[in-house]
Coordinates of C-alpha atoms and ligand atoms in Angstrom, one line a residue:
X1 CA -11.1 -25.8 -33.2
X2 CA -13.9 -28.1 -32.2
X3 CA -17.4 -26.9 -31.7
X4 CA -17.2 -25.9 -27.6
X5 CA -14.1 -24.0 -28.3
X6 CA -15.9 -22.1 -31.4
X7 CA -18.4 -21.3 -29.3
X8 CA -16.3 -20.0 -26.5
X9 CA -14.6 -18.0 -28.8
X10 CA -18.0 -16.6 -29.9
X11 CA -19.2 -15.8 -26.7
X12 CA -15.7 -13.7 -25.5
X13 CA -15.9 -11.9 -29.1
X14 CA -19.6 -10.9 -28.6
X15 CA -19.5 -9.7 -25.4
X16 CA -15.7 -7.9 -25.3
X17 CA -17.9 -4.7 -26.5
X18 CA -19.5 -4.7 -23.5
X19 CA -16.6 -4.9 -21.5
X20 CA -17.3 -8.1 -20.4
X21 CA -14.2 -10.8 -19.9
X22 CA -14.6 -14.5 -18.6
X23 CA -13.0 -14.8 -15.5
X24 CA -12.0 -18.6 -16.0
X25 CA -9.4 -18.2 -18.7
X26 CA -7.1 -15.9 -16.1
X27 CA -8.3 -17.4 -12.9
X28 CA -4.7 -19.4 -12.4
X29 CA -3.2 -16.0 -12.8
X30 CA -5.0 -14.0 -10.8
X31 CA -4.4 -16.1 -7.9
X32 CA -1.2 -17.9 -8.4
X33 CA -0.3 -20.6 -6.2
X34 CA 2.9 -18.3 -5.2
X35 CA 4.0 -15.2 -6.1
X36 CA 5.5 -14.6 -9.7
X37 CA 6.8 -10.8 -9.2
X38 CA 8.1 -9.7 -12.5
X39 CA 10.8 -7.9 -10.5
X40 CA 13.4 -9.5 -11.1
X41 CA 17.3 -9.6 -8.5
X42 CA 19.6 -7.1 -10.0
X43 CA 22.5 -5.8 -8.4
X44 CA 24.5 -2.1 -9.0
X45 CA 28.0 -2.5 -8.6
X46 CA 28.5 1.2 -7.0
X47 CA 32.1 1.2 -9.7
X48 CA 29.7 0.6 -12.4
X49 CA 27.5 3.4 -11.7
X50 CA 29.9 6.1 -9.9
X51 CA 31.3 7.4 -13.3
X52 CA 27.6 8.3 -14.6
X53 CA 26.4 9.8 -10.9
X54 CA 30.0 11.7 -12.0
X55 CA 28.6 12.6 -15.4
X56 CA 25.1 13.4 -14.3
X57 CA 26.6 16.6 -12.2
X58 CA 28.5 18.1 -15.4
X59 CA 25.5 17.9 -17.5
X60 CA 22.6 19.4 -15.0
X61 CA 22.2 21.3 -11.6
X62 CA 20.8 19.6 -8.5
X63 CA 17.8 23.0 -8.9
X64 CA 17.7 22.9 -12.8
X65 CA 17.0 18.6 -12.3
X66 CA 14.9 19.1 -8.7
X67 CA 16.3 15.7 -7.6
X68 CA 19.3 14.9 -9.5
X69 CA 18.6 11.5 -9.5
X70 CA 19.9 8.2 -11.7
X71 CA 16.8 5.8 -11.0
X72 CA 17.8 2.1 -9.9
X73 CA 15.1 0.1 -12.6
X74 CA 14.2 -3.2 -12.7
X75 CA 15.3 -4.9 -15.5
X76 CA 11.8 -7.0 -15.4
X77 CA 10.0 -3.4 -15.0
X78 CA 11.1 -1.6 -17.6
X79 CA 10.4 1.9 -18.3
X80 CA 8.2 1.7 -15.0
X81 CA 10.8 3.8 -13.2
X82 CA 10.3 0.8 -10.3
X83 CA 12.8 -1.2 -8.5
X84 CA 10.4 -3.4 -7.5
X85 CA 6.7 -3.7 -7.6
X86 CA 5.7 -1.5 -5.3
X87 CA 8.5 0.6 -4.2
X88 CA 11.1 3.2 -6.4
X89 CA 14.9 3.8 -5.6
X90 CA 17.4 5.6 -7.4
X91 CA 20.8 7.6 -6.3
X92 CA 20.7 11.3 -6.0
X93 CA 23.9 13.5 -6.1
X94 CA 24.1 17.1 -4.5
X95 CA 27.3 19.0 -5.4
X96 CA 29.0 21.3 -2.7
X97 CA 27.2 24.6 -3.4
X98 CA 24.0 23.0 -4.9
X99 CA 19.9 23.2 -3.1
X100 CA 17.4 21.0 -4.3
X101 CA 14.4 22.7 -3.8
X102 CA 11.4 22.5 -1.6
X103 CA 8.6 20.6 -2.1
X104 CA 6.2 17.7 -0.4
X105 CA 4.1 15.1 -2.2
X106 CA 2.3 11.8 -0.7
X107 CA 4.9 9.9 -1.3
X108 CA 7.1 8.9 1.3
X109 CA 10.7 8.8 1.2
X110 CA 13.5 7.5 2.9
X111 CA 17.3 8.6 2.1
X112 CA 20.1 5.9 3.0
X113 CA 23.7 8.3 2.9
X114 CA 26.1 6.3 0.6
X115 CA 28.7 8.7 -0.1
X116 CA 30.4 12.3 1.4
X117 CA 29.2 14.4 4.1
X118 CA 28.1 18.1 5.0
X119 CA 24.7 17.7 3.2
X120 CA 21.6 18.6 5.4
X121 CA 17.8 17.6 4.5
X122 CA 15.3 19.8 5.8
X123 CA 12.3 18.3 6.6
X124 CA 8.9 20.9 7.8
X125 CA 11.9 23.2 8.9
X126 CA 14.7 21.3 10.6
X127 CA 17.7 20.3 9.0
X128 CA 20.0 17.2 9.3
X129 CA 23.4 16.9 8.4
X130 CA 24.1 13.7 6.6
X131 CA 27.3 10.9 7.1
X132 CA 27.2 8.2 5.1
X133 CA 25.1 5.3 6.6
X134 CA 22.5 7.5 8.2
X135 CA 19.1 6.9 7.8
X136 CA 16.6 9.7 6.9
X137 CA 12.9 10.3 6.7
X138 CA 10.9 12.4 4.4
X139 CA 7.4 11.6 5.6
X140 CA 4.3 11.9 3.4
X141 CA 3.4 15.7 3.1
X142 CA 6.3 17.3 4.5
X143 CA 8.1 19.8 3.2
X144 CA 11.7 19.1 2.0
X145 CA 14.9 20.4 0.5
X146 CA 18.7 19.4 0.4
X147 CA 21.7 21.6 0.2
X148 CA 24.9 20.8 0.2
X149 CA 27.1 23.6 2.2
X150 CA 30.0 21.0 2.8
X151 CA 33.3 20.3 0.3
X152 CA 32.6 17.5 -1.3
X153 CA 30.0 15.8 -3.4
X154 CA 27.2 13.8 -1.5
X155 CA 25.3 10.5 -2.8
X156 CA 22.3 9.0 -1.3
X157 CA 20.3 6.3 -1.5
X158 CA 16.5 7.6 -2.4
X159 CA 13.8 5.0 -1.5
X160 CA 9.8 6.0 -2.0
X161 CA 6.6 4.2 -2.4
X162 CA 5.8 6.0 -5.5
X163 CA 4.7 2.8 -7.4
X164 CA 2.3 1.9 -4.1
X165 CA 1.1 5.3 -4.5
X166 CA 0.4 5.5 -8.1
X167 CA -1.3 2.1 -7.7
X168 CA -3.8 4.1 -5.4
X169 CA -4.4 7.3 -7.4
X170 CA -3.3 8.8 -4.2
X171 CA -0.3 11.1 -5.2
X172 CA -0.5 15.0 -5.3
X173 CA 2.3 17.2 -5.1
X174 CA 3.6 20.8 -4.8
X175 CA 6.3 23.0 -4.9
X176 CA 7.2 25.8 -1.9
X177 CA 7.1 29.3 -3.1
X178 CA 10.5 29.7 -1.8
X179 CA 13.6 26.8 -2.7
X180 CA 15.3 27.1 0.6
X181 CA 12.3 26.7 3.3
X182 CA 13.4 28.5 6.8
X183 CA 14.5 27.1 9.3
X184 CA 12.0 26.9 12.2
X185 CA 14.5 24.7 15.1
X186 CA 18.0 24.5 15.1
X187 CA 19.2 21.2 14.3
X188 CA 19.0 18.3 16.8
X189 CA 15.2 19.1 18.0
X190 CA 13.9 16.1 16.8
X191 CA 16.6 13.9 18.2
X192 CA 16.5 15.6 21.5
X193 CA 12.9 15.1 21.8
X194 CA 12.3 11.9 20.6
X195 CA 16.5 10.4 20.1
X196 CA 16.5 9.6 23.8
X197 CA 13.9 6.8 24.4
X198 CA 12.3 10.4 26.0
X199 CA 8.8 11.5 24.6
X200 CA 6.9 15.0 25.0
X201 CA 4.6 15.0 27.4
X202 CA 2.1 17.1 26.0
X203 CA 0.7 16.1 22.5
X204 CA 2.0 18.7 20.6
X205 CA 5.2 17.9 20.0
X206 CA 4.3 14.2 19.9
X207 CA 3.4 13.0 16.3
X208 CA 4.8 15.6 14.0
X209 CA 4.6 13.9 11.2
X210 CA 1.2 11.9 11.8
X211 CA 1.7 8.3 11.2
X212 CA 5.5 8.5 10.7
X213 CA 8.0 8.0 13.0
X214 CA 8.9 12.2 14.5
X215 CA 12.7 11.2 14.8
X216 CA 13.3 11.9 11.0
X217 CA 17.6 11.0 11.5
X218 CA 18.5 7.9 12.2
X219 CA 22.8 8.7 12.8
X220 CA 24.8 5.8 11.6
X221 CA 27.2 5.8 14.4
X222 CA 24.3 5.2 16.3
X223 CA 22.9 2.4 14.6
X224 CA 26.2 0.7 13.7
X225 CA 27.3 1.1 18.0
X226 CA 24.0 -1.2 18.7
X227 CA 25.0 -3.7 16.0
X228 CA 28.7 -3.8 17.5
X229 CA 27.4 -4.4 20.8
X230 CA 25.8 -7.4 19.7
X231 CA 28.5 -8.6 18.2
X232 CA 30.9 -8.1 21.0
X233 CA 28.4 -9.4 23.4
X234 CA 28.0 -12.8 21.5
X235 CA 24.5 -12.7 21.1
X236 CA 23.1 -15.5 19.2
X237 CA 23.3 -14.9 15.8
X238 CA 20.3 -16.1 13.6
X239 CA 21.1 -18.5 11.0
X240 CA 20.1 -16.2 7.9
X241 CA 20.1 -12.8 9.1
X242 CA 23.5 -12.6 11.4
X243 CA 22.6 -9.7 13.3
X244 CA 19.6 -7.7 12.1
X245 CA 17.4 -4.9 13.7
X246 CA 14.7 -2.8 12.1
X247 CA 14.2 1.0 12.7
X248 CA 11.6 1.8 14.7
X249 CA 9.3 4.4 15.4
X250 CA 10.4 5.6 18.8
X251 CA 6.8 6.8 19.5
X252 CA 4.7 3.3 18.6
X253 CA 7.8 0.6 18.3
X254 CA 6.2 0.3 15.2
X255 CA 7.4 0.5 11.5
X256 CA 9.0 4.7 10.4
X257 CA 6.8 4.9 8.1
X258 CA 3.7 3.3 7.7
X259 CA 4.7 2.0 3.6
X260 CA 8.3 1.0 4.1
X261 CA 10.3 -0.7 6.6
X262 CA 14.0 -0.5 6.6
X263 CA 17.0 -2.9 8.4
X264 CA 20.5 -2.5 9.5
X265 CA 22.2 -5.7 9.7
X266 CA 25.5 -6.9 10.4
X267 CA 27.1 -10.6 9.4
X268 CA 29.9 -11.8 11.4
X269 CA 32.8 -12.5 9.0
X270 CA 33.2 -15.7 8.1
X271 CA 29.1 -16.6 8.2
X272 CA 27.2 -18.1 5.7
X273 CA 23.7 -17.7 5.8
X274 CA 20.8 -20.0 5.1
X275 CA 18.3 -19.2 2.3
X276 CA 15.1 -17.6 3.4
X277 CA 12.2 -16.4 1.5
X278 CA 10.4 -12.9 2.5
X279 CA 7.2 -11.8 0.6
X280 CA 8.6 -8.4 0.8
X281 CA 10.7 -7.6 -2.3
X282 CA 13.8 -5.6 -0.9
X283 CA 16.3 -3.1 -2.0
X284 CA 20.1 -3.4 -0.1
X285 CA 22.7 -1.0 -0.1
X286 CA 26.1 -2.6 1.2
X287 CA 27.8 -0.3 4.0
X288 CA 31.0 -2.1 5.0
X289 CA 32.8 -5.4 4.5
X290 CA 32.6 -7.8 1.4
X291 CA 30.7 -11.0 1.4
X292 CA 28.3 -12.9 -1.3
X293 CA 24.3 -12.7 -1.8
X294 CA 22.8 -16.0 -3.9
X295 CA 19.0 -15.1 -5.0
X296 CA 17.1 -17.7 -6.4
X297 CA 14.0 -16.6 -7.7
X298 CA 10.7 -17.7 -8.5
X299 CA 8.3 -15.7 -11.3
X300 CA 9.9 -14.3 -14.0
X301 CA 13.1 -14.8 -12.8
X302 CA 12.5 -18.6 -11.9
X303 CA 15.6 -21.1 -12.7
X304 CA 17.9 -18.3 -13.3
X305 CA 19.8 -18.0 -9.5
X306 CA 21.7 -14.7 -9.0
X307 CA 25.1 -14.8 -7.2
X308 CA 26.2 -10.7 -6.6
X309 CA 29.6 -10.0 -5.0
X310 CA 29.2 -7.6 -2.4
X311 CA 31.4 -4.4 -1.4
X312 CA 30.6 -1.3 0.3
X313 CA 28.2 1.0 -1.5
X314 CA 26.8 -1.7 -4.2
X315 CA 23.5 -2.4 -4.5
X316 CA 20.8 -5.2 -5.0
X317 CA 17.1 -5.6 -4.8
X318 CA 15.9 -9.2 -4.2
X319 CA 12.5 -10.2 -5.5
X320 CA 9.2 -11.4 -3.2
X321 CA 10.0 -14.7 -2.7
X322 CA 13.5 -15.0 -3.7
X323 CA 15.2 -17.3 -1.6
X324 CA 18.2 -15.3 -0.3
X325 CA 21.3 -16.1 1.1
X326 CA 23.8 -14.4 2.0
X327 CA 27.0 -14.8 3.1
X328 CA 30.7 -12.6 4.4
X329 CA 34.4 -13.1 3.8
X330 CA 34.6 -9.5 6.2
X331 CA 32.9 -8.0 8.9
X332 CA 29.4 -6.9 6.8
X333 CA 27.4 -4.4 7.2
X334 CA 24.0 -4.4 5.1
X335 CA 21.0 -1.4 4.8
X336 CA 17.8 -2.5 3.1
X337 CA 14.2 -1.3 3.1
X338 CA 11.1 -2.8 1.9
X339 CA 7.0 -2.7 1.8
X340 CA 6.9 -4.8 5.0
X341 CA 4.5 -2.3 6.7
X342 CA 2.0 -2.8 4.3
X343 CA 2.1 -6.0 3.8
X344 CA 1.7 -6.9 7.4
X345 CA -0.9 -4.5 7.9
X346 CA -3.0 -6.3 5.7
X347 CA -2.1 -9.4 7.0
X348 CA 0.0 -11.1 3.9
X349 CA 3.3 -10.6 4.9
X350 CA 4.9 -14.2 4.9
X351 CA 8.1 -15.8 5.5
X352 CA 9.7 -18.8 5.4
X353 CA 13.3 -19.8 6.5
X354 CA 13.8 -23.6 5.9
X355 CA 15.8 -22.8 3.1
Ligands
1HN1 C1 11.9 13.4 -4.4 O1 11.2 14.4 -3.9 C2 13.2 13.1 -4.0 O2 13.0 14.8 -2.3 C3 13.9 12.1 -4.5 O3 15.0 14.0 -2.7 C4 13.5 11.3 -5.5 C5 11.7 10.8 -7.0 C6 10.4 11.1 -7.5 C7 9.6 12.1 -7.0 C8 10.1 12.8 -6.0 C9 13.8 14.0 -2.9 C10 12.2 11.6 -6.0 C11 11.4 12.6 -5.4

């Protein structure tokens, strides 16, 4: 060590007591010239993790567990019970018979149905019966349970912002004083008042959930019907994306909810995809068809390019900045969700798509 680095050294020992660190040995990493997420792309094959969802209901209750969940976690984020940086997944079972019980927290939640049907969610007292490939909301604050009065054994997709939250010191939580809430509508309320691209007139009825979108069901047949138009109607399909559509919030066109965005997308078989780059890390769950993602990442992940085989009901989360591409042997149909909302909110959100 020469003299100036000695005396560096000196300076950074003296003043660490004070809490005091110098700003110009981390400046590169504090603002890198790109991203370097420490997420890193990791796909689920649904065989691989079917058999422990399987073993999951023989050892604990959907009420004894509260959410009987197996969390999807980064192999770059260990421990950190995070699928990506800011946002959480995981795939909960409920067993014909079983309740989850009531509760709400910040945190916001969105359920993607992978597997069975004749499960309902209740959200601030209206339930929905879920088919796989719906799309379901649990906004921030609501109250929410699942029950499963149906014959066979449901599996969803759970996605919340719990990272995002925890980042904020925002999250608070608590539990109903009765596991079952009541019901206060009977089913379909919410789509009949806001399903319909119809609105309340009056203001009550109008934002139920504050900021989130007050349709809280999404139906799949629904969703997959607008996507099939497309296609039949040979709309111009976009070089990377094929077909893709976001859910909106029927009351603001905006985003669902105001932390995560989620897509339904549909590649024509036989396309292949060219790479683009999103700075919104994002979690997919496969619906129909089989087809091929390649993810090259940059960060921790850099050099190492990911190439996941894709069949309905696997999962993959692709990294900020990943270049993605994707491609389908079949007729595809792809869910995935991300932090979009925030990011564009605050202006950061970037793209780019010349491969
Ligand atoms: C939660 O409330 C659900 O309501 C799922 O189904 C997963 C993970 C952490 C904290 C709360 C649910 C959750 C969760």
């Amino acid at each position: 060590m020469n003299d100036i680095a000695r005396e560096r050294a000196s300076l950074y020992r003296d003043m660490a007591p004070r809490h005091l660190t110098p700003l110009w040995e981390v400046l590169h990493r504090l603002v890198p010239p790109r991203p370097e997420p420490a997420c890193l792309p990791h796909q689920w094959k649904y065989a691989d993790v079917r058999p422990f969802v399987e073993r999951s209901g023989e050892v604990i209750t959907a009420e004894e567990a509260v959410r009987r969940v197996l969390i999807f976690e980064n192999p770059g984020l260990p421990g950190q019970s995070r699928v990506t940086g800011s946002l959480y997944a995981g795939l909960q079972l409920i067993l014909p018979g079983e309740i989850a019980p009531a509760h709400r927290h910040t945190q916001s939640a969105l359920r993607f149905i992978v597997e069975g049907s004749g499960a309902y969610t209740a959200v601030d007292g209206e339930r929905t019966t879920m088919h796989p490939g719906d799309f379901i909301l649990t906004p921030s604050w609501t109250w929410h349970d699942h029950g499963n009065e149906g014959r066979e054994p449901v599996v969803w997709l759970d996605g919340l912002d719990i990272p995002t939250i925890a980042f904020l010191d925002a999250g608070f939580a608590e539990n109903a004083s009765a596991a079952v809430q009541a019901i206060a509508r009977p089913e379909g309320t919410s789509a009949a008042r806001h399903g319909a691209n119809l609105a309340p007139v009056r203001d009550a009825d109008a934002r139920p959930y504050g900021m989130a979108s007050p349709l809280f069901s999404y139906p799949y047949d629904r969703s997959r019907a607008a996507l099939a138009a497309l296609v039949r109607a040979k709309a111009p399909v976009d070089p990377c994306d094929g077909h893709k559509l976001r859910y909106v919030n029927p009351a603001t066109g905006g985003w669902p909810m105001p932390t995560m965005a989620a897509f339904l997308q549909w590649l024509p078989a036989g396309f292949r995809g060219r790479g683009s780059r999103q700075t919104d890390a994002a979690v997919y769950s496969v619906v129909e068809g089989h087809g091929r993602a390649v993810v090259e990442p940059v960060g921790a992940g850099a050099g190492v390019p990911r190439t996941f085989e894709l069949g309905p009901r696997d999962h993959f989360v692709v990294p900020s900045w990943a270049k993605l591409s994707l491609a389908a042997d079949e007729d595809c149909v792809l869910f995935s969700f991300s932090d979009r909302p925030i990011q564009q909110a605050i202006g950061v959100w970037r793209e780019s798509r010349a491969g």
